[in-house]
Short mmCIF file of N, CA and C in Angstrom, two decimals:
data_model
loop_
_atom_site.label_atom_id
_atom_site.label_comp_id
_atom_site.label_asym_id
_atom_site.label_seq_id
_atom_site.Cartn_x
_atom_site.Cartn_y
_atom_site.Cartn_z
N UNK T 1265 11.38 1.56 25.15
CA UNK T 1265 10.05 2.08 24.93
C UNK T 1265 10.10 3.40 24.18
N UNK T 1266 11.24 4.58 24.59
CA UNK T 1266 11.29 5.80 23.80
C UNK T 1266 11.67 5.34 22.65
N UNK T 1267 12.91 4.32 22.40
CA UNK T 1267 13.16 3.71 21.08
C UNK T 1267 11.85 3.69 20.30
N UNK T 1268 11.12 2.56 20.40
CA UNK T 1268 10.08 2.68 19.83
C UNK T 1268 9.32 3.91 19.01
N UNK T 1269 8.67 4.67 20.44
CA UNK T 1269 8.17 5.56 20.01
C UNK T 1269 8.63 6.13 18.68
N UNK T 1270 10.04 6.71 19.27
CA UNK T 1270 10.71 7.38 17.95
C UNK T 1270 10.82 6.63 16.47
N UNK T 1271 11.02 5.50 16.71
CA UNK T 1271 11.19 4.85 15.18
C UNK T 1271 9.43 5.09 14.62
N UNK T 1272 8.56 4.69 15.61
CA UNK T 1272 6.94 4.96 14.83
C UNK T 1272 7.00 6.41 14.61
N UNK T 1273 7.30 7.58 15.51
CA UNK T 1273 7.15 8.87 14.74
C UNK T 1273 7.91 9.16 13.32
N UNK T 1274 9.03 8.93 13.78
CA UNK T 1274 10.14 9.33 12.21
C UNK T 1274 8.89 8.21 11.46
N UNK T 1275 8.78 7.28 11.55
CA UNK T 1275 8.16 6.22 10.16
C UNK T 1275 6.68 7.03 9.63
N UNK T 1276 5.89 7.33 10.52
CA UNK T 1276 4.79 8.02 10.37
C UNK T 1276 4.87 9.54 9.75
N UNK T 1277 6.35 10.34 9.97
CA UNK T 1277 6.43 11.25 9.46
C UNK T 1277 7.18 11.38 7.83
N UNK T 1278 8.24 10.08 7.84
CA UNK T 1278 8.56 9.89 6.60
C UNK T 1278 7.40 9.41 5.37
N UNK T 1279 6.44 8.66 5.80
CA UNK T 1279 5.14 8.20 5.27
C UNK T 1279 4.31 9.93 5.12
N UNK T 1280 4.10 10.22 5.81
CA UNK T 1280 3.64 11.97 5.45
C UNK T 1280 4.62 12.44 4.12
N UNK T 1281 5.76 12.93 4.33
CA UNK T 1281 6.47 13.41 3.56
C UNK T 1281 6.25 13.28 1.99
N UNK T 1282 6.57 11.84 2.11
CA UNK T 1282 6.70 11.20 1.28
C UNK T 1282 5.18 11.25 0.12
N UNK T 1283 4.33 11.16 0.89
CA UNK T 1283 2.91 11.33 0.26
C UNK T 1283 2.77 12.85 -0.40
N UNK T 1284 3.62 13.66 0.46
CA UNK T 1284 3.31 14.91 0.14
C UNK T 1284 3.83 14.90 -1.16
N UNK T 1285 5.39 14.27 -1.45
CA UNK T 1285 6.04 14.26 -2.78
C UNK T 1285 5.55 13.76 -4.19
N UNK T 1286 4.66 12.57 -3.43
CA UNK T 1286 4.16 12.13 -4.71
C UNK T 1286 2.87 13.01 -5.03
N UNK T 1287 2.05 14.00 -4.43
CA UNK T 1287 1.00 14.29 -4.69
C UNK T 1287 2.20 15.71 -5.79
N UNK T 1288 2.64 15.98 -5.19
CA UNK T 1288 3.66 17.34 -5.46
C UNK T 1288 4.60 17.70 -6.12
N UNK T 1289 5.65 17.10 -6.21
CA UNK T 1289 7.06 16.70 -6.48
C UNK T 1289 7.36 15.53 -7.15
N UNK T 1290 7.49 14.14 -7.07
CA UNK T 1290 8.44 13.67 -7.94
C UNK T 1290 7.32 12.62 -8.87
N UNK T 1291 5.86 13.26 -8.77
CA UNK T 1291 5.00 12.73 -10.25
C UNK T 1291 5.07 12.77 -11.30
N UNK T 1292 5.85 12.68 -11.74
CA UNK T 1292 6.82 13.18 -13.09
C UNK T 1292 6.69 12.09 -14.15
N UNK T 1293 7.03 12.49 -15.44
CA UNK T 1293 6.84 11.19 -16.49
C UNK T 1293 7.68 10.02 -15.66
N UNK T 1294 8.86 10.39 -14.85
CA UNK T 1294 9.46 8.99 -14.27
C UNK T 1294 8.81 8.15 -13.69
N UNK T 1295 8.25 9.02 -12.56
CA UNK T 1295 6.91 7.66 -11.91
C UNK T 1295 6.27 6.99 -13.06
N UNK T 1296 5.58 7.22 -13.66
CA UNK T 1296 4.44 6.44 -14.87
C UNK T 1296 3.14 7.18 -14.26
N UNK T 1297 2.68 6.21 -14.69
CA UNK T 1297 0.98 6.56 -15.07
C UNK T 1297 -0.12 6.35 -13.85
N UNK T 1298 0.78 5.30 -13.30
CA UNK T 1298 -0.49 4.35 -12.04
C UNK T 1298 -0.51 5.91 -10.85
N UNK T 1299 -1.50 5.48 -10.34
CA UNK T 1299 -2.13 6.13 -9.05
C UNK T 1299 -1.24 5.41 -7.88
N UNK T 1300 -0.39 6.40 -7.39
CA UNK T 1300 0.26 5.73 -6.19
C UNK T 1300 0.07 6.50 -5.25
N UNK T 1301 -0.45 5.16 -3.87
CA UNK T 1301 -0.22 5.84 -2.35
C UNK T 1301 0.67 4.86 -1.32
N UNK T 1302 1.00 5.72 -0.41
CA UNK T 1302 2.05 5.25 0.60
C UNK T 1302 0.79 4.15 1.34
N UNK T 1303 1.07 3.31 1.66
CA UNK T 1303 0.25 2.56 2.68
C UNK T 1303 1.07 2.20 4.08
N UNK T 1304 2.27 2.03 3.90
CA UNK T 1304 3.29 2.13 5.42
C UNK T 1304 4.24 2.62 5.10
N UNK T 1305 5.37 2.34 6.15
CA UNK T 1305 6.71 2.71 5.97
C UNK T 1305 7.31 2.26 7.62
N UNK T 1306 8.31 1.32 7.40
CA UNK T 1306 8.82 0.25 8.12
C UNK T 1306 10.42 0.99 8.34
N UNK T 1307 10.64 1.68 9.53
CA UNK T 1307 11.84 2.36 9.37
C UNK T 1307 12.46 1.27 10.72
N UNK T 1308 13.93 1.06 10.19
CA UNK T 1308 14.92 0.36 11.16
C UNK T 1308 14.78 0.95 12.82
N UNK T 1309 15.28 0.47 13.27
CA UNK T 1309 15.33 0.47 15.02
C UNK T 1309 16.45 1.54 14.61
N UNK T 1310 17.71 1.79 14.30
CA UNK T 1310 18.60 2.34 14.30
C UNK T 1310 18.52 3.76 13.20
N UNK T 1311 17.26 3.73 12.68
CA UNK T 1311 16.59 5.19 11.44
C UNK T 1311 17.71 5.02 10.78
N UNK T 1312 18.34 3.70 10.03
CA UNK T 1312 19.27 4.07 8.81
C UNK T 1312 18.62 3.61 7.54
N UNK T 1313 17.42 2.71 7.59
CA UNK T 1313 16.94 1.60 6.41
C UNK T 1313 15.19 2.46 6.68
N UNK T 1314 14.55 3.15 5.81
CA UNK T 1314 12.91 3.20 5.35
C UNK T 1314 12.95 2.38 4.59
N UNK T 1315 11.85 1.27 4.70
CA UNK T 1315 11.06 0.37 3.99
C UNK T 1315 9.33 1.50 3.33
N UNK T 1316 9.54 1.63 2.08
CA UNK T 1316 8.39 2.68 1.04
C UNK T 1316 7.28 1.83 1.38
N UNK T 1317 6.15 1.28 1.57
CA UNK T 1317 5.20 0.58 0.98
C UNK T 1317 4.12 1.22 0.12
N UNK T 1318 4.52 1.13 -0.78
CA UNK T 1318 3.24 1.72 -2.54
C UNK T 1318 2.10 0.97 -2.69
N UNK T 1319 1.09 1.27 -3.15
CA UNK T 1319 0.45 0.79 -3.41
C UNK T 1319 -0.06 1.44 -5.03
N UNK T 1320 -0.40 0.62 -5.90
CA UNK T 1320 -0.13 1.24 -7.08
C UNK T 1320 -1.49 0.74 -7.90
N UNK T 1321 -2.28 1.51 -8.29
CA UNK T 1321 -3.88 1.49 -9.49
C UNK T 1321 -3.40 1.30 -10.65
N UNK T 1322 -3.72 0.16 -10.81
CA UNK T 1322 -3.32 0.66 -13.07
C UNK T 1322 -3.10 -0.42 -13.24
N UNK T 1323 -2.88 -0.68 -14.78
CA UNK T 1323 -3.08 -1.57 -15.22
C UNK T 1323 -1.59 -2.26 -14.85
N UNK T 1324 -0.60 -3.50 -15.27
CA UNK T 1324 -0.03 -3.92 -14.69
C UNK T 1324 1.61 -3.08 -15.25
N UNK T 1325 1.21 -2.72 -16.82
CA UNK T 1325 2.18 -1.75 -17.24
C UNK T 1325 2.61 -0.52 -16.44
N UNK T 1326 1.19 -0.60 -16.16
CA UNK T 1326 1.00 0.76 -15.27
C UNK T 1326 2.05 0.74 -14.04
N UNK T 1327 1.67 -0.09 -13.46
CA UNK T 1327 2.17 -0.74 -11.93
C UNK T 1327 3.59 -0.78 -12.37
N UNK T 1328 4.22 -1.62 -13.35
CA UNK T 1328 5.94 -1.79 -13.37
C UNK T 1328 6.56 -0.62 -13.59
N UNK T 1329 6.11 0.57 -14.89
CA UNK T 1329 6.45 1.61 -15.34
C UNK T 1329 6.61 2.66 -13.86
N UNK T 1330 5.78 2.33 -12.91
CA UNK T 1330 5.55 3.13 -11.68
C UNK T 1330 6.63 3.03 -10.72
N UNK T 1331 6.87 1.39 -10.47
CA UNK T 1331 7.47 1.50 -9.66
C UNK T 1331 9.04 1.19 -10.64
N UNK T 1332 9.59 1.18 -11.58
CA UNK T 1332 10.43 1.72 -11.94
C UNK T 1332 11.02 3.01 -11.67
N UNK T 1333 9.90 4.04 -11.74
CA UNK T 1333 10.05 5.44 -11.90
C UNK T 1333 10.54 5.67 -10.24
N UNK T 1334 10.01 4.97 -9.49
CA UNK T 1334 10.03 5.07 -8.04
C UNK T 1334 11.32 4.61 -7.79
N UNK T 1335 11.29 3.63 -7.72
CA UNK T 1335 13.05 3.02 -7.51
C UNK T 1335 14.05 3.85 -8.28
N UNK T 1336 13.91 4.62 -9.02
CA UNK T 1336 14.76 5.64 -9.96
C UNK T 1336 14.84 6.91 -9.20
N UNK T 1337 13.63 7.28 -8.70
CA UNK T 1337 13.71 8.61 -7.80
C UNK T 1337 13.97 8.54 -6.40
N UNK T 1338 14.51 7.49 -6.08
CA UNK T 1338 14.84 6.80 -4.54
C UNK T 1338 15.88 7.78 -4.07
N UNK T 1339 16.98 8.50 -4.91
CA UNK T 1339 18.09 9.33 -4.78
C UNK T 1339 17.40 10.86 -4.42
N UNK T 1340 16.21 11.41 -5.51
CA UNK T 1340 15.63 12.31 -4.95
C UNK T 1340 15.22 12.19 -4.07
N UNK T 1341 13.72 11.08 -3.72
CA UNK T 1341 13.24 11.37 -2.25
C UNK T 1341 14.31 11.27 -1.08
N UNK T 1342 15.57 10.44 -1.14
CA UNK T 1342 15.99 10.19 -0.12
C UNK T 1342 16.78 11.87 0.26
N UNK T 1343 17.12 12.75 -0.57
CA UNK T 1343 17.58 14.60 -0.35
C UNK T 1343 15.90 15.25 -0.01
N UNK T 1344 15.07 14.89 -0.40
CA UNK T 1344 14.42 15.59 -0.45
C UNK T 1344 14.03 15.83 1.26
N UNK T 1345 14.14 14.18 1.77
CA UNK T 1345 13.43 13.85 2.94
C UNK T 1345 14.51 14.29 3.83
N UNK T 1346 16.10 14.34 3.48
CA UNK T 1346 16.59 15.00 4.13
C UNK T 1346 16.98 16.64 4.27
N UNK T 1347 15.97 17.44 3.38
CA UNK T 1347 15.99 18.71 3.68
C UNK T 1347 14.70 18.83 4.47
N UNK T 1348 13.89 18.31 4.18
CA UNK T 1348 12.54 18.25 5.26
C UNK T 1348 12.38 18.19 6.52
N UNK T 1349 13.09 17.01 6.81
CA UNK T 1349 12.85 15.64 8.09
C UNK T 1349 14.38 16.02 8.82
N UNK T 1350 14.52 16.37 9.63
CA UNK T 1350 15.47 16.95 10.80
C UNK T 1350 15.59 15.71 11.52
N UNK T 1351 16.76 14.94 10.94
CA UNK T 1351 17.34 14.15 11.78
C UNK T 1351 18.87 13.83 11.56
N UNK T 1352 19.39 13.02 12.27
CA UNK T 1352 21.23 13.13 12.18
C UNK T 1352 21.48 12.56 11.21
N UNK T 1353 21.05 11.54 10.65
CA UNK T 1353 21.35 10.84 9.00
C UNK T 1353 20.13 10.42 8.63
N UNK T 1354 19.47 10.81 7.37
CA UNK T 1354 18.62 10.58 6.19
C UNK T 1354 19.11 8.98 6.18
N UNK T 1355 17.54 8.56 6.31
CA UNK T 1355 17.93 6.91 6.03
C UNK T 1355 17.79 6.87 4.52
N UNK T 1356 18.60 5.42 4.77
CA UNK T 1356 18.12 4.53 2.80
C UNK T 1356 17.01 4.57 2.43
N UNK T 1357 16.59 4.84 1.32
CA UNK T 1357 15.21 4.62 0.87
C UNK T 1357 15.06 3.43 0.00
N UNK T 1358 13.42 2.40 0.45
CA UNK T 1358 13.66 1.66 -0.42
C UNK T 1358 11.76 1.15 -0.66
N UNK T 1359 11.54 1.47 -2.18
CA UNK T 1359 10.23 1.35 -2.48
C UNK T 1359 9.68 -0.43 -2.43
N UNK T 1360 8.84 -0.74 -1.99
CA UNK T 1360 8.45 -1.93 -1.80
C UNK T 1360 6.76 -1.75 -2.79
N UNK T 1361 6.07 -2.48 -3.47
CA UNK T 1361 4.87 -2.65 -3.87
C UNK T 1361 4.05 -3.37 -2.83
N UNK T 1362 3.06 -2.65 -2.37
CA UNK T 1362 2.06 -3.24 -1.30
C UNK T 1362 0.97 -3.94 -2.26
N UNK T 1363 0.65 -5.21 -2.28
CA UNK T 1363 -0.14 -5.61 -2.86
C UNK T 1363 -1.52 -6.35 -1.81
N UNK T 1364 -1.47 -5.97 -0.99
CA UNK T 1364 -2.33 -6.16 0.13
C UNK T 1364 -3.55 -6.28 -0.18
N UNK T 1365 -4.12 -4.72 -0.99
CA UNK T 1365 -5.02 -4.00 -0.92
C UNK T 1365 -6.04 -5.21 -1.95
N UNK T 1366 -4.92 -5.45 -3.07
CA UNK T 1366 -5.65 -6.28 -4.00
C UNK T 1366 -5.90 -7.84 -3.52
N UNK T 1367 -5.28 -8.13 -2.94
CA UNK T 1367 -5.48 -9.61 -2.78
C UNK T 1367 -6.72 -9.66 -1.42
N UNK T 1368 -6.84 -8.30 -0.64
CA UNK T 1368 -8.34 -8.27 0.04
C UNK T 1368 -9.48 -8.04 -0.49
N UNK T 1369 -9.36 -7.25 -1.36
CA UNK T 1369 -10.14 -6.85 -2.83
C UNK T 1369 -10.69 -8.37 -3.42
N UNK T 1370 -9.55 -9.78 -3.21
CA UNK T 1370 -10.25 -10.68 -4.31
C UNK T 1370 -10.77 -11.36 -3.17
N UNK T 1371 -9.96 -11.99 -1.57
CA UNK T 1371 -10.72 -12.42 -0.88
C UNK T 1371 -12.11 -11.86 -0.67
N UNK T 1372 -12.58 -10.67 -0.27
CA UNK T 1372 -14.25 -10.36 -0.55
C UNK T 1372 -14.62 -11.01 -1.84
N UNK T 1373 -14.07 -10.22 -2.62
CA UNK T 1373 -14.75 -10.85 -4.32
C UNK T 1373 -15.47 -12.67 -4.03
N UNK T 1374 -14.43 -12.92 -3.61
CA UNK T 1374 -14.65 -14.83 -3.96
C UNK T 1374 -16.05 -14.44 -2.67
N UNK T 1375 -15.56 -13.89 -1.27
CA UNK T 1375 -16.36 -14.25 -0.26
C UNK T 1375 -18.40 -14.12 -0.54
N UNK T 1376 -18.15 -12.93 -1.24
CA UNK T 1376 -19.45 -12.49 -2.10
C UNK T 1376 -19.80 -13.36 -3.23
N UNK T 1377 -19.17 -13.79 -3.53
CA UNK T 1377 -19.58 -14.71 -4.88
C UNK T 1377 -19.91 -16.47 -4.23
N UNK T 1378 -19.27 -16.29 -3.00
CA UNK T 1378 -19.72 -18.11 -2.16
C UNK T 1378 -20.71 -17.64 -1.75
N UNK T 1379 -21.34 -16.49 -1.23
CA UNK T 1379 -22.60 -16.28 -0.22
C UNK T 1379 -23.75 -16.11 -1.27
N UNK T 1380 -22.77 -15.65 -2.99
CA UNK T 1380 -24.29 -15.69 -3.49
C UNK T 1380 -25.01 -16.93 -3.95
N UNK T 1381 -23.45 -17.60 -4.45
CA UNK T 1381 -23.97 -19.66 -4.67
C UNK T 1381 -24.70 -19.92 -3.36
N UNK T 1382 -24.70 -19.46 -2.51
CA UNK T 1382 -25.37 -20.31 -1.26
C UNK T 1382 -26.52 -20.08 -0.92
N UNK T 1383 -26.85 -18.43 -1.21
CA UNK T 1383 -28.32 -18.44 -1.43
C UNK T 1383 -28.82 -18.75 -2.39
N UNK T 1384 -28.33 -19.03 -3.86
CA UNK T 1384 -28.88 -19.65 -4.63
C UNK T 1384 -29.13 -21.24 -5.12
N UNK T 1385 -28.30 -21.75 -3.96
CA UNK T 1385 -28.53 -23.13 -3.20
C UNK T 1385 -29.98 -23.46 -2.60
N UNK T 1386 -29.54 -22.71 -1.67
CA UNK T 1386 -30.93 -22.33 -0.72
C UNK T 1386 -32.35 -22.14 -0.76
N UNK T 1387 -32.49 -21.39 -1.75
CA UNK T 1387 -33.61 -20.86 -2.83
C UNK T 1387 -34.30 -21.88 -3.54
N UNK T 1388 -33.21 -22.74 -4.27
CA UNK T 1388 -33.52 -23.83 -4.87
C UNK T 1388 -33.98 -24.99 -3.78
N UNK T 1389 -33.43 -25.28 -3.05
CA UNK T 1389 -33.80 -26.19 -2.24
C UNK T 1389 -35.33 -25.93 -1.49
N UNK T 1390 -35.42 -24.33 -1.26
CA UNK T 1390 -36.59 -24.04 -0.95
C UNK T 1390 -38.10 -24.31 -1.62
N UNK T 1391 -37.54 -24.01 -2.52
CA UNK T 1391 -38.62 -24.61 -3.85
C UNK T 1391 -38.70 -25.84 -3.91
N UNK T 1392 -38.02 -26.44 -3.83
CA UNK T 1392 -38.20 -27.89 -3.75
C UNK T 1392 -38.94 -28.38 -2.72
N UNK T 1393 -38.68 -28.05 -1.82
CA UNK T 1393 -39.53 -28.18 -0.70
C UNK T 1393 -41.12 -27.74 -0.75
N UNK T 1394 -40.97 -26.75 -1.04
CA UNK T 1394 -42.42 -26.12 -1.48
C UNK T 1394 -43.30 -26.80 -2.36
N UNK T 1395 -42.67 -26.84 -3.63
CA UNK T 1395 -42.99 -27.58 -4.77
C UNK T 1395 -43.81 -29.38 -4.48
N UNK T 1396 -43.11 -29.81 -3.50
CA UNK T 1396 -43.03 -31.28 -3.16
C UNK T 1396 -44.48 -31.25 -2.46
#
């Protein structure tokens, strides 16, 4: 149970950090262009492996150029987080693309676009009725 705990604090605090860097520190021509935010961070039972989760705005150039730049600065954040983050070994760092955000983004899209065929089903049928 303390296990736990601790792996969600270190993960919740490496996810801080880490946000702080990209607002701060390693936004650099290396990242690219896209708008990136942390959305998790999945750290091992044993704090040797961070799993990054990005989430990345832009166009799709945008998005590869980004997380290129990210997987390139994996060596920085991983010193950076260990001058920060006070623990016995600095885990691996490893950037993952969260694409979550978008594929809920299209489920609404479609969900809004069936509810509007359906009132415009509806409507029609109403008239018909009326009409008759």
């Amino acid at each position: 149970m303390a296990e736990n705990r601790r792996v969600s604090r270190v993960a919740e605090l490496i996810k801080r950090e880490v946000s702080q860097m990209l607002l701060n520190g390693i936004k650099d021509d290396r990242v690219g262009t896209g708008m990136v935010s942390v959305t998790d961070v999945d750290v091992s039972g044993d704090l040797q492996h961070a799993k990054i989760f990005v989430s990345i705005y832009g166009t799709e150039e945008a998005k590869a150029a980004t997380m290129a730049g990210l997987k390139s600065a994996t060596g920085y954040v991983r010193s950076t987080l260990g001058s920060r983050v006070r623990l016995r070994r600095t885990p691996e760092v490893i950037f993952i693309e969260d694409r979550s955000l978008e594929r809920g983004t299209k489920v609404l899209s479609l969900l809004n676009q069936l509810q509007q065929e359906r009132s415009l089903e509806n409507r029609d049928e109403y008239e018909e009725d009326f009409l008759e």
